[in-house]
Coordinates of C-alpha atoms in Angstrom, one line a residue:
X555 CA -0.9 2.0 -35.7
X556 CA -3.0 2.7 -32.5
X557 CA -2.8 -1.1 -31.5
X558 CA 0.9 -1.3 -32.8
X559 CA 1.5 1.6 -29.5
X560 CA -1.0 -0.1 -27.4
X561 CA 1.1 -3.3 -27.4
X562 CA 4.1 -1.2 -27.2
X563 CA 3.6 0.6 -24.1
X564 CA 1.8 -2.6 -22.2
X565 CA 5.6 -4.8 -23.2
X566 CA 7.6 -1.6 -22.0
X567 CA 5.6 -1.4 -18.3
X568 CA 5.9 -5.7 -18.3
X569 CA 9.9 -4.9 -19.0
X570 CA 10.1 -2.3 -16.5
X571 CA 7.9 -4.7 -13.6
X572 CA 10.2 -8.2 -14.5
X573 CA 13.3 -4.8 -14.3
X574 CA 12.5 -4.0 -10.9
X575 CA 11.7 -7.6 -9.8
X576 CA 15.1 -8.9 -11.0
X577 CA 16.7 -5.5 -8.9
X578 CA 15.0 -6.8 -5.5
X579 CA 16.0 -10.2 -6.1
X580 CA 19.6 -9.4 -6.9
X581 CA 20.8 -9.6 -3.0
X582 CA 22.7 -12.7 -1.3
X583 CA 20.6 -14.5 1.1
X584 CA 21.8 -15.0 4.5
X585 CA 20.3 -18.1 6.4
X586 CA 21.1 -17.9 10.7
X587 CA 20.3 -22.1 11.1
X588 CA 19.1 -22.5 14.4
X589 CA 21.5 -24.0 17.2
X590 CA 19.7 -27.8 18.3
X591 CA 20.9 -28.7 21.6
X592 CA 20.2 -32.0 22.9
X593 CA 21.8 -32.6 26.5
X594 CA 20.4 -29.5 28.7
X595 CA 22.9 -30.4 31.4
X596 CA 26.4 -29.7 29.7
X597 CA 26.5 -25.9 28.8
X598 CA 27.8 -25.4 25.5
X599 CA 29.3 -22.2 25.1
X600 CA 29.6 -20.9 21.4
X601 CA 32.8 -19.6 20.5
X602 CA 32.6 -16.9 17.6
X603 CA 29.3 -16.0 15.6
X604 CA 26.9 -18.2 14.5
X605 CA 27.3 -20.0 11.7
X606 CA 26.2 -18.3 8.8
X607 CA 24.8 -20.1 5.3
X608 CA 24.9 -17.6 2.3
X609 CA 22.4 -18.2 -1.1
X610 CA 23.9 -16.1 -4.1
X611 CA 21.1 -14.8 -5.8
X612 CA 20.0 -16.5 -8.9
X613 CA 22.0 -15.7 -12.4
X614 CA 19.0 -14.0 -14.4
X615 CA 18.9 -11.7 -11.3
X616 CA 22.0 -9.5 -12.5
X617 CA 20.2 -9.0 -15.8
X618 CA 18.1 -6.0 -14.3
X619 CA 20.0 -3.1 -15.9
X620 CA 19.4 -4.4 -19.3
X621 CA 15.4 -5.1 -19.2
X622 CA 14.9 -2.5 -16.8
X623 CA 16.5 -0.4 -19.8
X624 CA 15.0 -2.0 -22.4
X625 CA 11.2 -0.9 -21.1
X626 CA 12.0 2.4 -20.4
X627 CA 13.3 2.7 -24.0
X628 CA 10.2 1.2 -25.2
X629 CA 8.1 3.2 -22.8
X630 CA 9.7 6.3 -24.5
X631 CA 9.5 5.4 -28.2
X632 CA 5.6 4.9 -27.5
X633 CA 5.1 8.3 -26.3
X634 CA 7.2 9.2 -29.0
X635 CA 5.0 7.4 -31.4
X636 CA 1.3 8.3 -29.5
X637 CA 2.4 12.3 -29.6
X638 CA 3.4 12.2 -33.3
X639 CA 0.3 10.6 -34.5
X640 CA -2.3 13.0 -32.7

């Protein structure tokens, strides 16, 4: 039973990590390209902001609630477990 809440607790703080990863990877990336100008001679004025490219974050990145969740359930039920067998 001692291994059983061994195994338990080090799965619940590997949930909670990949939780809190998934939460700082779950923002749009914005990308400012540089602007390449060839001829130094003509000025180029730039009308309006730079043009901005946007990365949505990856799909397993919204899953965060759930595992983060998940390993703080776990984390609980293995205290629960390593109080009630002392």
């Amino acid at each position: 039973m001692r291994r059983a809440t061994i195994l338990l607790s080090i799965i619940s703080v590997v949930l909670i990590t990949i939780g809190v990863y998934f939460f700082m990877i779950d923002k749009p990336t914005m990308i400012h390209p540089p602007k390449v100008v060839f001829n130094t001679s003509i000025i180029k004025a730039n009308y309006g902001g730079p043009p901005i490219l946007v990365n949505p974050p990856p799909w397993y990145a919204n899953l965060w609630p759930e595992t983060l969740t998940a390993g703080i359930v776990l984390l609980l039920i293995s205290a629960l477990l390593l109080r009630c067998n002392s």
